[in-house]
């Protein structure tokens, strides 16, 4: 709700702030599952899925990445889905585990050699011990035999043939979510498939899937321009909290997660009390509830509740800084410690994010349009389940440094600490939150995802309660949280500069001071200089330039000087040879 | 339905009275044993929404009173193929700055502030072969929004400082062109598939965008952005007749005449077969396998879609994904696409990213599958999976009113509606008609692994070294030569000399 003072002042121009409720029906099954349903008849389909309250924050060192690997394994089938011979399939899995056990002993020996410096890399095929190669061959024989019995990706095939779409899953620090869209006459198939895989998943093809996950790690982190630096920065930022490790897991941990680890993980976290089922779309809630009870009701309740994450981030005593040379444009990335989901201060921080963001936000106006130190900026408030962070950053404009952008960010934050946000600026942001209340309701899947995310973070009701809390935020609240959280001690700063030798050969910091239309010409001349080997000719050219510089129009002075410098450098280079 | 009701009652009773242990005892062991009520769905009829406006454009008007929102999207007959040589980027600049550069009565800053205060989303852009201007806003603000839209379309300000800013952001974006192996792959595969000189392969350079002036933007805008070429999609909270009247006002009395754009050039030429290699220091190689493609009006287009779905388009039910990912664990994603061009044939493409040492092996698997689907009929089960998937997900094409309006407007724009007004009505039966023989026939006609153009971006040494368990040479993958493709200077797009790489 808009505060009375503002409503009186600006009522004409504002968006109606009445929250559009997502009409969620909540039920609890006797074995502990929560069931959330939203009935919508706009199209003959249903978005369905479930969220497990487990993510990388629940993991331990040594098996980081297990939540995500486990998510992959949940698509591998059941005793009856995915194989032609359930009995032999399970035997083969057991035999494979035995060979893997021996391989792990060899891997341990290879790690000793690695620590003693006798091997450079335990993942290189050339470094495998003879025994390990034998075991690999033995393992492959078992895989080949199992492959004869496999019905490849049958779990997916059944759904696809039934007209389902968008089957996928995700893992974050706080939750694991599974989802799909089915035709509205296939709700019972959804109940069958999802309850079957929750009741009796079979983790076949475990080790090939582990390799897939490692490829995913290469794809998302190791082979992208700033992926590995982002991972490092995150680890620098969190001191004690398990948010410090990547969701996908540390490189050494992924290949060492075993099927036995996966079994234990399943028993602890994938129990009904820790899972919420969600349906959005074309169904009758009473029928859906009965069906859910019939299928999911047969899964036994867990015996012990999953442990809570008890580690709390200590108060950071000093600013942290990371300097990275990467294949990217110069930029700065800043993180501050804030508060977790549904904390009262998270709402003024949400407001702050919008005040800073977009083309009319303070960062863009201050740093891109105003002082012109940046080409782009961003702000992100991220209150997670156990703790929160606020992220601001931006790319430096040619000729400016990441530190210039950093100082510009602090200047904008100082203004927010020192002066109250004007009423119309605050109202602009609240109008955007209010309009989102309608935009959030346009289709099944986005509604489903909002409910799932809120539930995974702590409470689905937040989808209907957040707007009122955001509308109640005052200018004083914004100032208070700006002062409280944006302190030097609570932040970590990553400064990115371009790794030497990876930019445009034609790109050159010397050119930064030139007018935009002068740069291409100078770059072209500099490029042609590298092809010129005749020192005499170059010296002649330099002489001409020097003569011209004195008479040049002031706008061209700097251009002349840069050209002189470049020609002189090329002469020096040639004479050295 | 009766048995369903009974189940409901029984399940309810069981939960209350018998406890959990008795639940599920009668649940079937295989999904095929479940039975489902029939599902009826008929696609909306485009003629029902089509309104040829007196002011010129054709509009698709789809009222939807469920939420107080309106979405208007105007497609413009324009594209980067109209960029003059030496000013590559002009279409892109004009497209972006229509909405972002202010209007006659408002500076860019004033316009942005007003839109933000109304929580309205206004966007514009010009791509390869079409442009668009779109607005999504609360219906209470519709008349103000339409006034803004009229000004944006007819009297854009193209404010000089916004041109300079966009130029500078654009050049800084260019500098990242070689930073990610994926960017390099995307760029080079276009050149290999369509030829260096094809218009769509032209690249902006620092020089070309520096040459673009405010006058250029004005001239480009007045030449191409006029209602004769517009197709409009509008959906949301309004009465149909009232909206039609508002659209007539929006497009009437256009202040300039404009020109009819020339046809889109179609002079593509694919590179000779071979392995094309770009060196990049990363631990995962990017691979793209290219072959000449088809236009979407090819009579076999739907059969080709079914074939490609089985080969590599269908995700986890496709052969390429099953072998490269599930069997071998060599990639996170692996697949193929046979897109079908509107104006010229778009290339077939298969691809994946894999650790350097397994790049050659994974490539050989994809080529093997391309060969196999042409040589041996697919199974009936595979055919049914692909067909059911296409047919039973069909309602998703129309699952929001905004999508209905946009889909029909798209067909109007590309001429598909004029050619076949029943395209969507008959679509499912045409998919249903595809046979195993069709699948093999189109695979044989279009998939020739020996003619493949194979692009690899990555660590040359490790890729060449390969996997000792699967020894392969580049010659085993392609009869053609191994061609070293130079990286290009990101600002000039000139090839870089080998030693500076």
mmCIF file of C-alpha atoms in Angstrom, chain B residues 320-496:
data_model
loop_
_atom_site.group_PDB
_atom_site.id
_atom_site.type_symbol
_atom_site.label_atom_id
_atom_site.label_comp_id
_atom_site.label_asym_id
_atom_site.label_seq_id
_atom_site.Cartn_x
_atom_site.Cartn_y
_atom_site.Cartn_z
ATOM 1 C CA UNK B 320 23.263 -37.009 -31.195
ATOM 2 C CA UNK B 321 22.432 -36.092 -27.596
ATOM 3 C CA UNK B 322 22.104 -39.735 -26.621
ATOM 4 C CA UNK B 323 25.472 -40.676 -27.979
ATOM 5 C CA UNK B 324 27.633 -37.600 -27.362
ATOM 6 C CA UNK B 325 26.203 -36.717 -23.972
ATOM 7 C CA UNK B 326 24.467 -39.671 -22.348
ATOM 8 C CA UNK B 327 26.646 -42.522 -23.623
ATOM 9 C CA UNK B 328 30.021 -40.859 -23.678
ATOM 10 C CA UNK B 329 29.748 -37.865 -21.346
ATOM 11 C CA UNK B 330 31.584 -35.754 -23.925
ATOM 12 C CA UNK B 331 29.420 -32.619 -23.867
ATOM 13 C CA UNK B 332 26.777 -30.836 -21.842
ATOM 14 C CA UNK B 333 24.760 -29.990 -24.910
ATOM 15 C CA UNK B 334 24.949 -31.554 -28.361
ATOM 16 C CA UNK B 335 22.453 -31.283 -31.172
ATOM 17 C CA UNK B 336 21.496 -30.116 -34.615
ATOM 18 C CA UNK B 337 19.242 -27.530 -36.258
ATOM 19 C CA UNK B 338 17.676 -27.317 -39.701
ATOM 20 C CA UNK B 339 16.094 -23.889 -39.468
ATOM 21 C CA UNK B 340 14.574 -23.153 -42.885
ATOM 22 C CA UNK B 341 14.996 -19.610 -44.156
ATOM 23 C CA UNK B 342 12.258 -17.208 -45.152
ATOM 24 C CA UNK B 343 14.269 -15.372 -47.820
ATOM 25 C CA UNK B 344 17.230 -17.665 -48.519
ATOM 26 C CA UNK B 345 18.209 -21.178 -47.400
ATOM 27 C CA UNK B 346 19.557 -21.246 -43.849
ATOM 28 C CA UNK B 347 22.364 -23.726 -43.250
ATOM 29 C CA UNK B 348 22.036 -27.049 -41.436
ATOM 30 C CA UNK B 349 24.144 -26.978 -38.336
ATOM 31 C CA UNK B 350 25.199 -29.544 -35.752
ATOM 32 C CA UNK B 351 27.387 -28.669 -32.820
ATOM 33 C CA UNK B 352 28.646 -29.115 -29.284
ATOM 34 C CA UNK B 353 31.456 -28.043 -26.953
ATOM 35 C CA UNK B 354 33.791 -30.683 -25.535
ATOM 36 C CA UNK B 355 37.110 -30.822 -23.684
ATOM 37 C CA UNK B 356 39.952 -30.371 -26.153
ATOM 38 C CA UNK B 357 41.120 -33.960 -26.081
ATOM 39 C CA UNK B 358 37.687 -35.375 -27.038
ATOM 40 C CA UNK B 359 36.769 -32.846 -29.764
ATOM 41 C CA UNK B 360 37.735 -35.079 -32.677
ATOM 42 C CA UNK B 361 36.054 -38.166 -31.234
ATOM 43 C CA UNK B 362 32.786 -36.341 -30.550
ATOM 44 C CA UNK B 363 32.879 -34.849 -34.066
ATOM 45 C CA UNK B 364 33.229 -38.320 -35.535
ATOM 46 C CA UNK B 365 30.159 -39.480 -33.591
ATOM 47 C CA UNK B 366 28.014 -36.649 -34.954
ATOM 48 C CA UNK B 367 29.164 -37.342 -38.522
ATOM 49 C CA UNK B 368 28.464 -41.037 -38.026
ATOM 50 C CA UNK B 369 24.903 -40.265 -36.910
ATOM 51 C CA UNK B 370 24.350 -37.967 -39.893
ATOM 52 C CA UNK B 371 25.452 -40.791 -42.127
ATOM 53 C CA UNK B 372 23.386 -43.392 -40.326
ATOM 54 C CA UNK B 373 20.077 -41.561 -40.536
ATOM 55 C CA UNK B 374 20.535 -41.271 -44.296
ATOM 56 C CA UNK B 375 21.522 -44.940 -44.728
ATOM 57 C CA UNK B 376 19.076 -46.756 -42.404
ATOM 58 C CA UNK B 377 15.387 -46.085 -41.711
ATOM 59 C CA UNK B 378 14.601 -44.679 -38.270
ATOM 60 C CA UNK B 379 12.548 -46.887 -35.955
ATOM 61 C CA UNK B 380 8.786 -46.535 -35.767
ATOM 62 C CA UNK B 381 9.174 -45.608 -32.105
ATOM 63 C CA UNK B 382 11.532 -42.756 -32.913
ATOM 64 C CA UNK B 383 9.173 -41.488 -35.594
ATOM 65 C CA UNK B 384 6.202 -41.592 -33.223
ATOM 66 C CA UNK B 385 8.095 -39.811 -30.444
ATOM 67 C CA UNK B 386 9.045 -36.975 -32.793
ATOM 68 C CA UNK B 387 5.574 -36.687 -34.306
ATOM 69 C CA UNK B 388 3.702 -36.830 -30.982
ATOM 70 C CA UNK B 389 6.027 -34.232 -29.573
ATOM 71 C CA UNK B 390 5.342 -31.813 -32.431
ATOM 72 C CA UNK B 391 1.609 -32.492 -32.499
ATOM 73 C CA UNK B 392 0.862 -32.565 -28.780
ATOM 74 C CA UNK B 393 2.905 -29.479 -27.890
ATOM 75 C CA UNK B 394 1.150 -27.565 -30.669
ATOM 76 C CA UNK B 395 -1.139 -25.551 -28.309
ATOM 77 C CA UNK B 396 1.983 -23.866 -26.891
ATOM 78 C CA UNK B 397 2.249 -21.877 -30.105
ATOM 79 C CA UNK B 398 -0.872 -20.000 -29.023
ATOM 80 C CA UNK B 399 -0.685 -20.043 -25.225
ATOM 81 C CA UNK B 400 -0.977 -16.301 -24.660
ATOM 82 C CA UNK B 401 -2.941 -13.696 -26.577
ATOM 83 C CA UNK B 402 0.268 -11.762 -27.184
ATOM 84 C CA UNK B 403 1.733 -14.890 -28.813
ATOM 85 C CA UNK B 404 -1.361 -15.359 -30.990
ATOM 86 C CA UNK B 405 -1.123 -11.785 -32.252
ATOM 87 C CA UNK B 406 2.642 -11.974 -32.793
ATOM 88 C CA UNK B 407 2.509 -15.320 -34.618
ATOM 89 C CA UNK B 408 -0.162 -14.197 -37.070
ATOM 90 C CA UNK B 409 1.527 -10.842 -37.605
ATOM 91 C CA UNK B 410 4.763 -12.709 -38.342
ATOM 92 C CA UNK B 411 3.015 -14.813 -40.982
ATOM 93 C CA UNK B 412 1.542 -11.693 -42.524
ATOM 94 C CA UNK B 413 4.942 -10.024 -42.636
ATOM 95 C CA UNK B 414 6.748 -12.959 -44.244
ATOM 96 C CA UNK B 415 3.960 -13.644 -46.732
ATOM 97 C CA UNK B 416 3.038 -17.033 -45.311
ATOM 98 C CA UNK B 417 -0.527 -15.961 -44.541
ATOM 99 C CA UNK B 418 -1.081 -14.756 -48.118
ATOM 100 C CA UNK B 419 0.340 -17.990 -49.491
ATOM 101 C CA UNK B 420 -1.421 -20.383 -47.125
ATOM 102 C CA UNK B 421 -4.067 -18.950 -44.773
ATOM 103 C CA UNK B 422 -4.690 -22.446 -43.369
ATOM 104 C CA UNK B 423 -1.027 -23.076 -42.508
ATOM 105 C CA UNK B 424 -1.651 -23.686 -38.787
ATOM 106 C CA UNK B 425 -5.006 -25.377 -39.247
ATOM 107 C CA UNK B 426 -3.436 -28.121 -41.380
ATOM 108 C CA UNK B 427 -0.057 -28.209 -39.645
ATOM 109 C CA UNK B 428 -0.702 -31.183 -37.369
ATOM 110 C CA UNK B 429 -2.117 -33.401 -40.118
ATOM 111 C CA UNK B 430 0.907 -32.611 -42.286
ATOM 112 C CA UNK B 431 3.238 -33.664 -39.471
ATOM 113 C CA UNK B 432 1.129 -36.776 -38.957
ATOM 114 C CA UNK B 433 1.606 -37.681 -42.642
ATOM 115 C CA UNK B 434 5.422 -37.889 -42.435
ATOM 116 C CA UNK B 435 6.631 -41.488 -42.856
ATOM 117 C CA UNK B 436 9.853 -43.348 -42.063
ATOM 118 C CA UNK B 437 10.569 -43.378 -45.784
ATOM 119 C CA UNK B 438 10.175 -39.579 -45.908
ATOM 120 C CA UNK B 439 12.628 -39.220 -43.054
ATOM 121 C CA UNK B 440 15.231 -41.315 -44.803
ATOM 122 C CA UNK B 441 14.609 -39.658 -48.154
ATOM 123 C CA UNK B 442 15.142 -36.117 -46.838
ATOM 124 C CA UNK B 443 18.152 -37.245 -44.800
ATOM 125 C CA UNK B 444 19.686 -38.757 -47.940
ATOM 126 C CA UNK B 445 18.959 -35.625 -49.904
ATOM 127 C CA UNK B 446 20.319 -33.119 -47.397
ATOM 128 C CA UNK B 447 22.859 -34.797 -45.106
ATOM 129 C CA UNK B 448 26.187 -35.514 -46.755
ATOM 130 C CA UNK B 449 28.844 -35.847 -44.068
ATOM 131 C CA UNK B 450 31.573 -35.942 -46.716
ATOM 132 C CA UNK B 451 30.593 -32.424 -47.804
ATOM 133 C CA UNK B 452 30.508 -31.051 -44.270
ATOM 134 C CA UNK B 453 32.193 -27.798 -43.423
ATOM 135 C CA UNK B 454 33.597 -28.387 -39.948
ATOM 136 C CA UNK B 455 34.546 -25.412 -37.805
ATOM 137 C CA UNK B 456 36.633 -25.897 -34.658
ATOM 138 C CA UNK B 457 37.616 -23.153 -32.243
ATOM 139 C CA UNK B 458 40.013 -24.091 -29.488
ATOM 140 C CA UNK B 459 43.410 -25.317 -28.354
ATOM 141 C CA UNK B 460 44.996 -26.727 -31.492
ATOM 142 C CA UNK B 461 47.679 -28.778 -29.770
ATOM 143 C CA UNK B 462 45.357 -30.676 -27.428
ATOM 144 C CA UNK B 463 42.632 -31.081 -30.012
ATOM 145 C CA UNK B 464 45.139 -32.551 -32.442
ATOM 146 C CA UNK B 465 46.580 -34.820 -29.733
ATOM 147 C CA UNK B 466 43.078 -36.218 -29.169
ATOM 148 C CA UNK B 467 42.039 -39.184 -27.073
ATOM 149 C CA UNK B 468 44.436 -42.159 -27.223
ATOM 150 C CA UNK B 469 41.455 -44.508 -26.820
ATOM 151 C CA UNK B 470 39.933 -43.130 -30.037
ATOM 152 C CA UNK B 471 42.798 -42.204 -32.362
ATOM 153 C CA UNK B 472 41.552 -40.007 -35.203
ATOM 154 C CA UNK B 473 43.146 -37.539 -37.602
ATOM 155 C CA UNK B 474 41.520 -34.487 -39.145
ATOM 156 C CA UNK B 475 41.594 -36.421 -42.435
ATOM 157 C CA UNK B 476 39.327 -39.049 -40.854
ATOM 158 C CA UNK B 477 36.722 -36.341 -40.260
ATOM 159 C CA UNK B 478 36.809 -34.623 -43.622
ATOM 160 C CA UNK B 479 38.148 -35.414 -47.062
ATOM 161 C CA UNK B 480 38.794 -31.700 -47.427
ATOM 162 C CA UNK B 481 41.864 -29.820 -46.252
ATOM 163 C CA UNK B 482 42.692 -28.490 -42.794
ATOM 164 C CA UNK B 483 42.359 -24.724 -43.145
ATOM 165 C CA UNK B 484 43.738 -22.298 -40.570
ATOM 166 C CA UNK B 485 41.303 -19.419 -40.135
ATOM 167 C CA UNK B 486 42.918 -16.295 -38.700
ATOM 168 C CA UNK B 487 41.425 -14.387 -35.817
ATOM 169 C CA UNK B 488 40.321 -10.922 -36.838
ATOM 170 C CA UNK B 489 41.132 -7.610 -35.314
ATOM 171 C CA UNK B 490 37.936 -6.858 -33.410
ATOM 172 C CA UNK B 491 37.812 -3.198 -34.418
ATOM 173 C CA UNK B 492 38.771 -3.472 -38.088
ATOM 174 C CA UNK B 493 37.794 -7.112 -38.774
ATOM 175 C CA UNK B 494 41.009 -7.464 -40.762
ATOM 176 C CA UNK B 495 42.720 -10.863 -40.371
ATOM 177 C CA UNK B 496 45.445 -10.736 -37.739
#
